[in-house]
Coordinates of C-alpha atoms and ligand atoms in Angstrom, one line a residue:
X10 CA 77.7 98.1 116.8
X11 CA 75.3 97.4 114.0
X12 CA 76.5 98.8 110.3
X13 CA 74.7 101.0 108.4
X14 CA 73.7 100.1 104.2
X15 CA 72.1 102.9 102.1
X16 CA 71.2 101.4 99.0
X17 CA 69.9 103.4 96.0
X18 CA 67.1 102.0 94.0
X19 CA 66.4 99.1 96.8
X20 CA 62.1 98.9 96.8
X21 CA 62.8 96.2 93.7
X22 CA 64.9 93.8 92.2
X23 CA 68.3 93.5 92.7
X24 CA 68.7 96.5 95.3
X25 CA 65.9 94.9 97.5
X26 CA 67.8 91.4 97.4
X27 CA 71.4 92.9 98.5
X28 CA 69.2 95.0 101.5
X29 CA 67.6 92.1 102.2
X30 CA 70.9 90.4 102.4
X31 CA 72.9 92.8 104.1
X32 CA 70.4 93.1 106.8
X33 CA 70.5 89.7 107.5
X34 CA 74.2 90.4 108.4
X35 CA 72.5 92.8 110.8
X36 CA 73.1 95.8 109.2
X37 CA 70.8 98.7 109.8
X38 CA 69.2 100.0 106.2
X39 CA 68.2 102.7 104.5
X40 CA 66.1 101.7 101.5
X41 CA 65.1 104.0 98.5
X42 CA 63.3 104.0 95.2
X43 CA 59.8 104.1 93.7
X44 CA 56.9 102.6 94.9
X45 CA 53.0 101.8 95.8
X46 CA 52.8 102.4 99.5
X47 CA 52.1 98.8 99.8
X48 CA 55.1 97.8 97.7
X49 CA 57.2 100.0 99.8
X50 CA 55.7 98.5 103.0
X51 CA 56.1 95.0 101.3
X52 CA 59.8 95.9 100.7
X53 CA 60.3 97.8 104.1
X54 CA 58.7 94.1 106.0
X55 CA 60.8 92.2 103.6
X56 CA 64.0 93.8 104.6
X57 CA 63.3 94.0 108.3
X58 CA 63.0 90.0 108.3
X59 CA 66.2 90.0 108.3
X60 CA 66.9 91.6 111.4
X61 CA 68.2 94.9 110.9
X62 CA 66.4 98.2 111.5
X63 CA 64.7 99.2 108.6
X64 CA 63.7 102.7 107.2
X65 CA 62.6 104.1 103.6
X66 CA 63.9 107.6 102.5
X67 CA 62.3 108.2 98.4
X68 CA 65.0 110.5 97.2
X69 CA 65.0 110.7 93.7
X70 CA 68.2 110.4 92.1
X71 CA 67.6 112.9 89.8
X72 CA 67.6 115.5 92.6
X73 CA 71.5 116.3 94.0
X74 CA 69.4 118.0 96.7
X75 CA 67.2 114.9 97.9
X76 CA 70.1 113.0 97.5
X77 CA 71.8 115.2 100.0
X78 CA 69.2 114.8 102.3
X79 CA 69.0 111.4 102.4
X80 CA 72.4 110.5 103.3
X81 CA 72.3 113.6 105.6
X82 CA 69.3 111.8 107.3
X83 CA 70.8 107.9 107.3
X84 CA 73.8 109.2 109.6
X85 CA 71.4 111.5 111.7
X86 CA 69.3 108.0 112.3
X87 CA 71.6 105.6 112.3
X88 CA 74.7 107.5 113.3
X89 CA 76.9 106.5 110.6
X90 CA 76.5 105.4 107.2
X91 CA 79.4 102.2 106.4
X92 CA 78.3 100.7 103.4
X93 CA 76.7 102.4 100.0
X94 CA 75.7 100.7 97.7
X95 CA 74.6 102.9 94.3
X96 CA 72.1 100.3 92.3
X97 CA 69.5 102.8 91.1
X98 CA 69.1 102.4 87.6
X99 CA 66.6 102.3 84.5
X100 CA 66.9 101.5 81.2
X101 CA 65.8 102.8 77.8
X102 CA 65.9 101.2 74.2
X103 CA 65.9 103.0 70.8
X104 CA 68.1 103.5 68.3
X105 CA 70.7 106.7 69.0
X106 CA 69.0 108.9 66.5
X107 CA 65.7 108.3 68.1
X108 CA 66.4 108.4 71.0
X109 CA 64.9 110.8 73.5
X110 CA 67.3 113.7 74.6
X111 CA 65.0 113.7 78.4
X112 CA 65.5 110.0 78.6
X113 CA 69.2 110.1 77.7
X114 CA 69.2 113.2 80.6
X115 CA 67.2 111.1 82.9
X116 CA 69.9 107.4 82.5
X117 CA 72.8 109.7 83.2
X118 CA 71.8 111.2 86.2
X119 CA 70.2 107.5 88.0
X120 CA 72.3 105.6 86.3
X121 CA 76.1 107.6 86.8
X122 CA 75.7 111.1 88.3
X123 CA 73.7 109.8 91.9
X124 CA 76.6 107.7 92.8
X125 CA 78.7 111.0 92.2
X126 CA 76.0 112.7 94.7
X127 CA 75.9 109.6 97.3
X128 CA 79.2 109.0 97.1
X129 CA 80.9 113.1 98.2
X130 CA 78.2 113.0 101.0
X131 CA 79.6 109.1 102.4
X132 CA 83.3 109.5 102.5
X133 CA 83.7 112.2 104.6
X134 CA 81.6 109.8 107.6
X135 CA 83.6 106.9 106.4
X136 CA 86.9 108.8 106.6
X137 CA 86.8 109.2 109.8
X138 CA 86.0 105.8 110.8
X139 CA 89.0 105.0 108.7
X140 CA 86.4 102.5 107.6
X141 CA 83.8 102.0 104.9
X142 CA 82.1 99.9 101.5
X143 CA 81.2 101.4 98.4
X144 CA 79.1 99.0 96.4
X145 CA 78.1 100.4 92.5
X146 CA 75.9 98.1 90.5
X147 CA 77.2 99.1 86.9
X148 CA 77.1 95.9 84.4
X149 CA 78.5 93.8 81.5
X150 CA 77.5 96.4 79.9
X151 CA 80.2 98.5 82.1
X152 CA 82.6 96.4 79.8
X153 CA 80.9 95.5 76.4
X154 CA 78.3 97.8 74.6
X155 CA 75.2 96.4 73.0
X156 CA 73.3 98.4 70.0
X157 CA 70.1 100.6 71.3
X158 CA 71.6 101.3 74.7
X159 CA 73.3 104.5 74.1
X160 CA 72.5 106.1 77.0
X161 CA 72.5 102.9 79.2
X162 CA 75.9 101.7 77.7
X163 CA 77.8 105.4 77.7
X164 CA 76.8 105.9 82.0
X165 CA 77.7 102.4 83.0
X166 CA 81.0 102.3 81.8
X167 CA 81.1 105.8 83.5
X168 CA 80.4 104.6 86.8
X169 CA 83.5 102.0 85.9
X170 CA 86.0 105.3 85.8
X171 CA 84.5 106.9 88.5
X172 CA 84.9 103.6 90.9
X173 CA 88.2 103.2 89.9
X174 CA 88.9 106.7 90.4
X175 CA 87.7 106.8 93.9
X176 CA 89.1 104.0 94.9
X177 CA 92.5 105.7 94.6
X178 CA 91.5 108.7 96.4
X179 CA 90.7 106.7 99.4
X180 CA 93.1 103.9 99.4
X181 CA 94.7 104.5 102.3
X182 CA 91.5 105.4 104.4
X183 CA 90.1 101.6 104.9
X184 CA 87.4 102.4 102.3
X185 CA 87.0 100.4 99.0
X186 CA 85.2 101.1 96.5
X187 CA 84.4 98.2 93.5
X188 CA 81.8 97.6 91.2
X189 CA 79.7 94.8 90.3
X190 CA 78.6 93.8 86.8
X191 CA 76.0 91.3 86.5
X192 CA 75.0 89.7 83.2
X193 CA 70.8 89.4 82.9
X194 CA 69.2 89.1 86.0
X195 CA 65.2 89.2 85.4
X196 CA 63.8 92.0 87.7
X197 CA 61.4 94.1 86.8
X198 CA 64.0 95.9 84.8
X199 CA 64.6 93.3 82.5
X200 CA 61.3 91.9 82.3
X201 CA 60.0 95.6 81.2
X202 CA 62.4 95.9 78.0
X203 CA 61.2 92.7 76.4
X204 CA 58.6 94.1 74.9
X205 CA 60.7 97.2 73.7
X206 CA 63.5 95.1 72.4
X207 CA 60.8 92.7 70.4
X208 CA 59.1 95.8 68.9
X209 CA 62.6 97.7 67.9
X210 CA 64.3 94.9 66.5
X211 CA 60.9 93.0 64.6
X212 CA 61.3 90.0 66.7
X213 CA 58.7 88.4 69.0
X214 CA 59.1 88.1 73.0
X215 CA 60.7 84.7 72.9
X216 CA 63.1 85.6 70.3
X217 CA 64.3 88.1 72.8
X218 CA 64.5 86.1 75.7
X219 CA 66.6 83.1 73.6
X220 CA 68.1 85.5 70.4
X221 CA 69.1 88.5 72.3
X222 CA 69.2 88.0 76.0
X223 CA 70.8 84.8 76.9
X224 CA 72.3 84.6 73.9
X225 CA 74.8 86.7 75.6
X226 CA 75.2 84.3 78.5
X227 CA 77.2 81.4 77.6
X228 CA 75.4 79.1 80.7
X229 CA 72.1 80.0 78.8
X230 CA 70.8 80.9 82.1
X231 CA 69.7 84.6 84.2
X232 CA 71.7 85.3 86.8
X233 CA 69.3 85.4 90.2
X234 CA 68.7 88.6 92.4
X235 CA 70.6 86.6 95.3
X236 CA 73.9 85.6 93.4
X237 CA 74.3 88.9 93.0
X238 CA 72.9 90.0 96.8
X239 CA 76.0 87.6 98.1
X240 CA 78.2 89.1 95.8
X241 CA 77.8 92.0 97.4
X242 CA 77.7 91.1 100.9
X243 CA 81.3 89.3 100.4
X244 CA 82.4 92.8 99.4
X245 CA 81.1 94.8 102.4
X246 CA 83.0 92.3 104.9
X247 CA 86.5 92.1 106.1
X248 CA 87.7 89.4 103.9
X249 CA 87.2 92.0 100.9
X250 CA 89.6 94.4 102.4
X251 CA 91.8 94.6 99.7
X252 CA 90.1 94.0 96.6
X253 CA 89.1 97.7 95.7
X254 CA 89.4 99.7 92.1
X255 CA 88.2 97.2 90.1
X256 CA 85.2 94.9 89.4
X257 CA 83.4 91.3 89.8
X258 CA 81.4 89.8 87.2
X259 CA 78.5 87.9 87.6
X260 CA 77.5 87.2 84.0
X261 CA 77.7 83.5 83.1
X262 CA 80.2 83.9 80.8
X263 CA 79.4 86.9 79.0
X264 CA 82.2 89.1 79.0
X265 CA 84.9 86.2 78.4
X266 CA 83.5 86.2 74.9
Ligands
NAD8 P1 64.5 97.4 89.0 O1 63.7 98.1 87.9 O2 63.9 96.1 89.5 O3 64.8 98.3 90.2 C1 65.2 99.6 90.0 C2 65.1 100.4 91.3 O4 65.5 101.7 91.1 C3 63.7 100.4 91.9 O5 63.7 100.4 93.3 C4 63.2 101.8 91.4 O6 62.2 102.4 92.3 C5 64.5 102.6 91.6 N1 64.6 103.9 90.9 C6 64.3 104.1 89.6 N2 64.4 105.4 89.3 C7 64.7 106.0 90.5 C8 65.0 107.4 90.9 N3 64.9 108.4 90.0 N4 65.3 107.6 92.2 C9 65.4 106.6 93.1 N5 65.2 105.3 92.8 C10 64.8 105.0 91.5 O7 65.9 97.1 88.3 P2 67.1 96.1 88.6 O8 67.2 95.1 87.5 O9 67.0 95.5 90.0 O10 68.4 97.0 88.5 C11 69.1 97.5 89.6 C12 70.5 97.9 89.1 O11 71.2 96.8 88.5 C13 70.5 98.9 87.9 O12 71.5 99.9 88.1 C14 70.7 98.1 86.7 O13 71.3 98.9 85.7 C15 71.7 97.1 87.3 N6 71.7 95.9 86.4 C16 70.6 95.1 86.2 C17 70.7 94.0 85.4 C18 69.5 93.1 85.1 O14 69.6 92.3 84.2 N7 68.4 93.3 85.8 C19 71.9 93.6 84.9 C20 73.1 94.4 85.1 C21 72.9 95.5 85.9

């Protein structure tokens, strides 16, 4: 029988590449996130390429109560829900003084507090099946802080604690739970703080890219959406039974430093 993936955050960038991924396993999926209808459809046709059944709930992670629904509605379609993967972030720049107390409000809850929604409404499916994957996207900056990223910084390592932590709890009910951190992948997230970072620290676009970005990596080189998509698919299988409570990176080098 066909798994089942819900993926947070999946109609772009590095979400869309591990549904894409999984469901060339043949896993059914749920995708969510923002979108133009045609970007959706785009993502929706993208994912069903790869053979699985396909279906887009938009719950925003902001809302514990859409949140609900949507995993309540992936096992009512699907039957089951085996694999979560929590990727749904954003990012925001400034400097901690100026930095806005919504937008601080708004990283916490995408960026640490769905996975704490998505995760209470899985387990209790997964139990049962004595069986399951928990997947959460957090970061090198999980591990390392870098100025201006307060908010971003402070919920990534949370989602570090709360993996570990979970992975404890359900040890000994065939369900891992691990976290990967990539270094700089260029998605849309990425792509979008350029600008931000070249106006907050005085430096132009390019200086980003070469001074501040991969500067961090020591290969001098993004990681790509699909390193990180097979990275993730190696955790959902059987061979990554008993790596759980802890974390992968993907980031060139960066967090050896
Ligand atoms: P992205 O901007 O390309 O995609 C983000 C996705 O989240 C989109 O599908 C968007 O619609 C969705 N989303 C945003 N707010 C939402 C909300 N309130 N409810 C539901 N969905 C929402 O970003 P990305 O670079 O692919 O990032 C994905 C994850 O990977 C994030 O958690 C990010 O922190 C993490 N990450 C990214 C990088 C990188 O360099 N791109 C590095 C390390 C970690």
């Amino acid at each position: 029988m066909a798994r089942t993936a819900v993926i947070t955050g999946s109609t772009s960038g590095i979400g869309l590449g591990i549904a894409r991924a999984l469901s060339a396993t043949g896993a059914n999926v749920v995708l969510n996130g923002f979108g133009s209808r045609e970007e959706i459809d785009a993502a929706i046709a993208a994912v069903a390429a790869g053979g699985g059944k396909v279906i887009h709930n938009p719950a925003d992670m902001t809302k514990p109560d859409e949140i609900a629904a949507m995993m309540a509605s992936a096992a009512e379609t699907f039957g089951t829900v085996d694999i979560l993967v929590n990727n749904a972030g954003i990012q925001y720049v400034e400097k901690i003084e100026d930095f806005p107390v919504e937008k601080w409000d708004q990283i916490i809850a995408i960026n640490l507090s769905s996975a704490f929604h998505t995760i209470r409404a899985a387990l209790p499916g997964m139990k049962a099946k004595k069986n399951g994957r928990i997947i959460n996207i957090a970061s090198a900056h999980g591990l390392v802080a870098s100025p201006f990223k307060s908010a971003y910084v402070a919920a990534k390592h949370g989602i570090m604690g709360l993996t570990k932590t979970v992975a404890l709890e359900v040890a000994e009910a065939g369900v891992t739970v691990n976290a990967i951190c990539p270094g700089y992948v260029l998605t849309p997230l990425v792509e979008r703080q350029i600008p931000d970072q070249a106006k907050t620290r005085g430096i132009t676009e390019e200086q980003v890219v070469s001074d501040v970005l991969l500067k961090a990596q020591p290969t001098k080189d993004f990681v790509t959406v699909e390193q990180v998509a097979a990275l993730a698919v190696f955790l959902a299988s059987d061979a990554a039974a008993q790596i759980t409570g802890t974390h992968v990176s993907i980031d060139g080098g960066w967090t050896a430093q």
